[in-house]
Amino acid sequence: MQTAPWESELTASLKEEFGDAITEFSSYLGQNFLVARPGAAIPILQSLKDNHGFDYLVDITAVHWPKRDEQFDLIYVVYSFARNERIRIKVKLKEGDRPETAVDVHLTADWLEREVFDMFGIEFEGHPNMKRILMPDEWQGHPLRKEVSILGMDNNWVQQNLGIESGQ
């Protein structure tokens, strides 16, 4: 991925406020993102909302990189209607890391964090209702992790609850 440095008044302000808690400011195809240390994500989200007009949490997602020490990229996407600008905040996590919930900053984080938990198994510290949201409660595993075989995805549940073979 060929990225370019992202420099602006906003990045200067964030550098001043957060120092080395933000390790990178980059742009890819006009999409701006920053990479933050895990403990900095929530304060950065709060600052972007309170001080810079990024008041809409669009999404929280993750990417699983099983061969890396930090196996997950946790990605927050925020938007400013006033600026018509979107920013992605990426945090690298190790297996078992429990990032702080963003629910106190953005209520929309409630369901978004539950989806990340359901699909990747990342649990958010302090979340008010950390349980599955898409998959059945009895489902084994987290389907968007790369070690999960799409062909063998909880065939027992499918047979027991739907009475059919998976069909994969």
PDB file of C-alpha atoms in Angstrom:
ATOM      1  CA  MET A   1       0.000   0.000   0.000  1.00  0.00           C
ATOM      2  CA  GLN A   2       1.536   3.282  -1.136  1.00  0.00           C
ATOM      3  CA  THR A   3       0.726   5.918   1.475  1.00  0.00           C
ATOM      4  CA  ALA A   4       1.563   9.597   1.610  1.00  0.00           C
ATOM      5  CA  PRO A   5       2.143  11.727   4.694  1.00  0.00           C
ATOM      6  CA  TRP A   6      -0.988  13.455   5.992  1.00  0.00           C
ATOM      7  CA  GLU A   7      -0.185  16.934   7.236  1.00  0.00           C
ATOM      8  CA  SER A   8      -2.730  19.592   8.148  1.00  0.00           C
ATOM      9  CA  GLU A   9      -3.772  21.949  10.937  1.00  0.00           C
ATOM     10  CA  LEU A  10      -5.680  19.030  12.440  1.00  0.00           C
ATOM     11  CA  THR A  11      -2.653  16.706  12.478  1.00  0.00           C
ATOM     12  CA  ALA A  12      -0.519  19.478  14.004  1.00  0.00           C
ATOM     13  CA  SER A  13      -3.108  19.954  16.753  1.00  0.00           C
ATOM     14  CA  LEU A  14      -3.333  16.209  17.426  1.00  0.00           C
ATOM     15  CA  LYS A  15       0.482  15.895  17.485  1.00  0.00           C
ATOM     16  CA  GLU A  16       0.622  18.674  20.058  1.00  0.00           C
ATOM     17  CA  GLU A  17      -2.122  17.124  22.189  1.00  0.00           C
ATOM     18  CA  PHE A  18      -1.119  13.442  21.996  1.00  0.00           C
ATOM     19  CA  GLY A  19       2.592  13.417  21.150  1.00  0.00           C
ATOM     20  CA  ASP A  20       3.993   9.940  20.549  1.00  0.00           C
ATOM     21  CA  ALA A  21       0.662   8.275  21.410  1.00  0.00           C
ATOM     22  CA  ILE A  22      -0.013   8.764  17.684  1.00  0.00           C
ATOM     23  CA  THR A  23       2.665   6.935  15.707  1.00  0.00           C
ATOM     24  CA  GLU A  24       1.623   7.773  12.151  1.00  0.00           C
ATOM     25  CA  PHE A  25      -0.428  10.231  10.099  1.00  0.00           C
ATOM     26  CA  SER A  26      -0.945   9.006   6.524  1.00  0.00           C
ATOM     27  CA  SER A  27      -3.232   9.254   3.541  1.00  0.00           C
ATOM     28  CA  TYR A  28      -4.095   6.582   1.007  1.00  0.00           C
ATOM     29  CA  LEU A  29      -6.106   7.510  -2.092  1.00  0.00           C
ATOM     30  CA  GLY A  30      -7.318  10.639  -0.311  1.00  0.00           C
ATOM     31  CA  GLN A  31      -8.410   8.724   2.790  1.00  0.00           C
ATOM     32  CA  ASN A  32      -6.754  10.061   5.939  1.00  0.00           C
ATOM     33  CA  PHE A  33      -5.826   7.811   8.819  1.00  0.00           C
ATOM     34  CA  LEU A  34      -3.751   7.827  11.945  1.00  0.00           C
ATOM     35  CA  VAL A  35      -2.198   4.982  13.887  1.00  0.00           C
ATOM     36  CA  ALA A  36      -2.470   5.267  17.668  1.00  0.00           C
ATOM     37  CA  ARG A  37      -1.205   3.327  20.633  1.00  0.00           C
ATOM     38  CA  PRO A  38      -4.022   1.227  22.179  1.00  0.00           C
ATOM     39  CA  GLY A  39      -4.557   3.358  25.293  1.00  0.00           C
ATOM     40  CA  ALA A  40      -4.863   6.544  23.231  1.00  0.00           C
ATOM     41  CA  ALA A  41      -7.827   5.614  21.032  1.00  0.00           C
ATOM     42  CA  ILE A  42     -10.609   6.794  23.345  1.00  0.00           C
ATOM     43  CA  PRO A  43      -8.972  10.131  24.283  1.00  0.00           C
ATOM     44  CA  ILE A  44      -8.328  10.748  20.568  1.00  0.00           C
ATOM     45  CA  LEU A  45     -11.967   9.975  19.715  1.00  0.00           C
ATOM     46  CA  GLN A  46     -13.075  12.327  22.512  1.00  0.00           C
ATOM     47  CA  SER A  47     -10.806  15.129  21.276  1.00  0.00           C
ATOM     48  CA  LEU A  48     -11.875  14.684  17.666  1.00  0.00           C
ATOM     49  CA  LYS A  49     -15.510  14.919  18.773  1.00  0.00           C
ATOM     50  CA  ASP A  50     -15.200  17.778  21.285  1.00  0.00           C
ATOM     51  CA  ASN A  51     -12.519  19.929  19.668  1.00  0.00           C
ATOM     52  CA  HIS A  52     -12.561  19.197  15.944  1.00  0.00           C
ATOM     53  CA  GLY A  53     -16.180  18.467  14.970  1.00  0.00           C
ATOM     54  CA  PHE A  54     -15.867  14.733  14.247  1.00  0.00           C
ATOM     55  CA  ASP A  55     -19.134  13.976  15.982  1.00  0.00           C
ATOM     56  CA  TYR A  56     -20.277  10.884  14.079  1.00  0.00           C
ATOM     57  CA  LEU A  57     -18.780   7.438  14.669  1.00  0.00           C
ATOM     58  CA  VAL A  58     -19.412   5.759  11.320  1.00  0.00           C
ATOM     59  CA  ASP A  59     -17.938   2.340  12.027  1.00  0.00           C
ATOM     60  CA  ILE A  60     -15.667   0.187  14.119  1.00  0.00           C
ATOM     61  CA  THR A  61     -14.147  -2.834  12.451  1.00  0.00           C
ATOM     62  CA  ALA A  62     -11.077  -5.023  12.637  1.00  0.00           C
ATOM     63  CA  VAL A  63      -8.662  -6.897  10.410  1.00  0.00           C
ATOM     64  CA  HIS A  64      -7.045 -10.146  11.534  1.00  0.00           C
ATOM     65  CA  TRP A  65      -3.338 -10.647  10.738  1.00  0.00           C
ATOM     66  CA  PRO A  66      -2.563 -14.044  12.341  1.00  0.00           C
ATOM     67  CA  LYS A  67       1.144 -14.029  11.420  1.00  0.00           C
ATOM     68  CA  ARG A  68       1.867 -10.707  13.174  1.00  0.00           C
ATOM     69  CA  ASP A  69       2.660 -10.285  16.878  1.00  0.00           C
ATOM     70  CA  GLU A  70      -0.078  -7.655  17.006  1.00  0.00           C
ATOM     71  CA  GLN A  71      -2.680  -9.830  15.303  1.00  0.00           C
ATOM     72  CA  PHE A  72      -5.451  -7.270  14.968  1.00  0.00           C
ATOM     73  CA  ASP A  73      -5.929  -3.823  13.511  1.00  0.00           C
ATOM     74  CA  LEU A  74      -8.901  -2.225  15.270  1.00  0.00           C
ATOM     75  CA  ILE A  75     -10.223   0.596  13.098  1.00  0.00           C
ATOM     76  CA  TYR A  76     -12.528   3.438  14.109  1.00  0.00           C
ATOM     77  CA  VAL A  77     -14.055   5.607  11.370  1.00  0.00           C
ATOM     78  CA  VAL A  78     -15.287   9.071  12.360  1.00  0.00           C
ATOM     79  CA  TYR A  79     -16.904  11.750  10.233  1.00  0.00           C
ATOM     80  CA  SER A  80     -17.376  15.504  10.509  1.00  0.00           C
ATOM     81  CA  PHE A  81     -20.462  16.828   8.743  1.00  0.00           C
ATOM     82  CA  ALA A  82     -19.243  20.413   9.187  1.00  0.00           C
ATOM     83  CA  ARG A  83     -15.913  19.635   7.518  1.00  0.00           C
ATOM     84  CA  ASN A  84     -17.212  16.901   5.176  1.00  0.00           C
ATOM     85  CA  GLU A  85     -14.192  14.873   6.237  1.00  0.00           C
ATOM     86  CA  ARG A  86     -13.645  11.291   7.371  1.00  0.00           C
ATOM     87  CA  ILE A  87     -10.757   9.946   9.480  1.00  0.00           C
ATOM     88  CA  ARG A  88      -9.770   6.394  10.298  1.00  0.00           C
ATOM     89  CA  ILE A  89      -8.043   5.654  13.598  1.00  0.00           C
ATOM     90  CA  LYS A  90      -6.108   2.402  13.579  1.00  0.00           C
ATOM     91  CA  VAL A  91      -4.929   0.626  16.729  1.00  0.00           C
ATOM     92  CA  LYS A  92      -2.795  -2.526  16.689  1.00  0.00           C
ATOM     93  CA  LEU A  93      -3.800  -5.159  19.250  1.00  0.00           C
ATOM     94  CA  LYS A  94      -2.368  -8.436  20.462  1.00  0.00           C
ATOM     95  CA  GLU A  95      -4.506 -11.522  21.022  1.00  0.00           C
ATOM     96  CA  GLY A  96      -6.335 -11.044  24.327  1.00  0.00           C
ATOM     97  CA  ASP A  97      -5.960  -7.245  24.477  1.00  0.00           C
ATOM     98  CA  ARG A  98      -9.151  -5.608  25.756  1.00  0.00           C
ATOM     99  CA  PRO A  99      -9.435  -2.066  24.384  1.00  0.00           C
ATOM    100  CA  GLU A 100     -11.543   0.414  26.325  1.00  0.00           C
ATOM    101  CA  THR A 101     -15.109   0.841  25.109  1.00  0.00           C
ATOM    102  CA  ALA A 102     -15.983   3.966  23.130  1.00  0.00           C
ATOM    103  CA  VAL A 103     -19.623   3.903  24.293  1.00  0.00           C
ATOM    104  CA  ASP A 104     -19.075   6.835  26.674  1.00  0.00           C
ATOM    105  CA  VAL A 105     -17.876   8.960  23.726  1.00  0.00           C
ATOM    106  CA  HIS A 106     -20.225   7.686  20.993  1.00  0.00           C
ATOM    107  CA  LEU A 107     -23.385   5.722  21.804  1.00  0.00           C
ATOM    108  CA  THR A 108     -23.217   4.124  18.351  1.00  0.00           C
ATOM    109  CA  ALA A 109     -20.140   2.227  19.581  1.00  0.00           C
ATOM    110  CA  ASP A 110     -22.476  -0.093  21.509  1.00  0.00           C
ATOM    111  CA  TRP A 111     -23.579  -2.230  18.570  1.00  0.00           C
ATOM    112  CA  LEU A 112     -20.386  -1.663  16.546  1.00  0.00           C
ATOM    113  CA  GLU A 113     -18.189  -3.054  19.333  1.00  0.00           C
ATOM    114  CA  ARG A 114     -20.531  -6.004  19.748  1.00  0.00           C
ATOM    115  CA  GLU A 115     -20.143  -6.750  16.039  1.00  0.00           C
ATOM    116  CA  VAL A 116     -16.324  -6.641  16.335  1.00  0.00           C
ATOM    117  CA  PHE A 117     -16.557  -8.987  19.331  1.00  0.00           C
ATOM    118  CA  ASP A 118     -18.888 -11.342  17.481  1.00  0.00           C
ATOM    119  CA  MET A 119     -16.823 -11.510  14.283  1.00  0.00           C
ATOM    120  CA  PHE A 120     -13.260 -11.299  15.708  1.00  0.00           C
ATOM    121  CA  GLY A 121     -13.454 -12.102  19.437  1.00  0.00           C
ATOM    122  CA  ILE A 122     -12.111  -8.725  20.593  1.00  0.00           C
ATOM    123  CA  GLU A 123     -13.717  -7.840  23.940  1.00  0.00           C
ATOM    124  CA  PHE A 124     -14.082  -4.188  24.948  1.00  0.00           C
ATOM    125  CA  GLU A 125     -13.334  -3.263  28.545  1.00  0.00           C
ATOM    126  CA  GLY A 126     -16.267  -1.506  30.214  1.00  0.00           C
ATOM    127  CA  HIS A 127     -18.790  -2.271  27.467  1.00  0.00           C
ATOM    128  CA  PRO A 128     -22.306  -2.347  28.990  1.00  0.00           C
ATOM    129  CA  ASN A 129     -23.525  -5.419  27.063  1.00  0.00           C
ATOM    130  CA  MET A 130     -20.621  -7.371  25.532  1.00  0.00           C
ATOM    131  CA  LYS A 131     -22.390 -10.274  23.844  1.00  0.00           C
ATOM    132  CA  ARG A 132     -23.002 -11.546  20.334  1.00  0.00           C
ATOM    133  CA  ILE A 133     -25.118  -9.396  18.031  1.00  0.00           C
ATOM    134  CA  LEU A 134     -25.086 -11.205  14.655  1.00  0.00           C
ATOM    135  CA  MET A 135     -24.313 -14.856  15.312  1.00  0.00           C
ATOM    136  CA  PRO A 136     -26.428 -17.135  17.528  1.00  0.00           C
ATOM    137  CA  ASP A 137     -25.309 -17.265  21.173  1.00  0.00           C
ATOM    138  CA  GLU A 138     -24.344 -20.944  20.810  1.00  0.00           C
ATOM    139  CA  TRP A 139     -22.101 -20.312  17.776  1.00  0.00           C
ATOM    140  CA  GLN A 140     -18.543 -21.556  18.238  1.00  0.00           C
ATOM    141  CA  GLY A 141     -15.735 -19.196  17.259  1.00  0.00           C
ATOM    142  CA  HIS A 142     -15.548 -15.874  15.465  1.00  0.00           C
ATOM    143  CA  PRO A 143     -16.139 -16.150  11.702  1.00  0.00           C
ATOM    144  CA  LEU A 144     -13.933 -13.318  10.379  1.00  0.00           C
ATOM    145  CA  ARG A 145     -10.754 -14.600  11.987  1.00  0.00           C
ATOM    146  CA  LYS A 146      -8.488 -16.000   9.313  1.00  0.00           C
ATOM    147  CA  GLU A 147      -7.871 -19.331  11.058  1.00  0.00           C
ATOM    148  CA  VAL A 148     -11.585 -20.136  10.767  1.00  0.00           C
ATOM    149  CA  SER A 149     -12.331 -22.389   7.812  1.00  0.00           C
ATOM    150  CA  ILE A 150     -15.317 -21.174   5.858  1.00  0.00           C
ATOM    151  CA  LEU A 151     -15.963 -24.790   4.878  1.00  0.00           C
ATOM    152  CA  GLY A 152     -16.047 -26.021   8.451  1.00  0.00           C
ATOM    153  CA  MET A 153     -17.771 -23.094  10.106  1.00  0.00           C
ATOM    154  CA  ASP A 154     -19.795 -24.577  12.962  1.00  0.00           C
ATOM    155  CA  ASN A 155     -21.411 -27.341  10.931  1.00  0.00           C
ATOM    156  CA  ASN A 156     -22.782 -28.789  14.177  1.00  0.00           C
ATOM    157  CA  TRP A 157     -24.859 -25.648  14.809  1.00  0.00           C
ATOM    158  CA  VAL A 158     -26.136 -25.609  11.211  1.00  0.00           C
ATOM    159  CA  GLN A 159     -27.155 -29.275  11.373  1.00  0.00           C
ATOM    160  CA  GLN A 160     -28.720 -28.989  14.826  1.00  0.00           C
ATOM    161  CA  ASN A 161     -30.654 -25.756  14.236  1.00  0.00           C
ATOM    162  CA  LEU A 162     -31.384 -25.839  10.511  1.00  0.00           C
ATOM    163  CA  GLY A 163     -31.371 -29.575   9.894  1.00  0.00           C
ATOM    164  CA  ILE A 164     -29.161 -29.295   6.807  1.00  0.00           C
ATOM    165  CA  GLU A 165     -25.556 -29.807   5.769  1.00  0.00           C
ATOM    166  CA  SER A 166     -23.559 -26.586   5.458  1.00  0.00           C
ATOM    167  CA  GLY A 167     -23.523 -26.710   1.656  1.00  0.00           C
ATOM    168  CA  GLN A 168     -20.039 -25.296   1.402  1.00  0.00           C
TER     169      GLN A 168
END
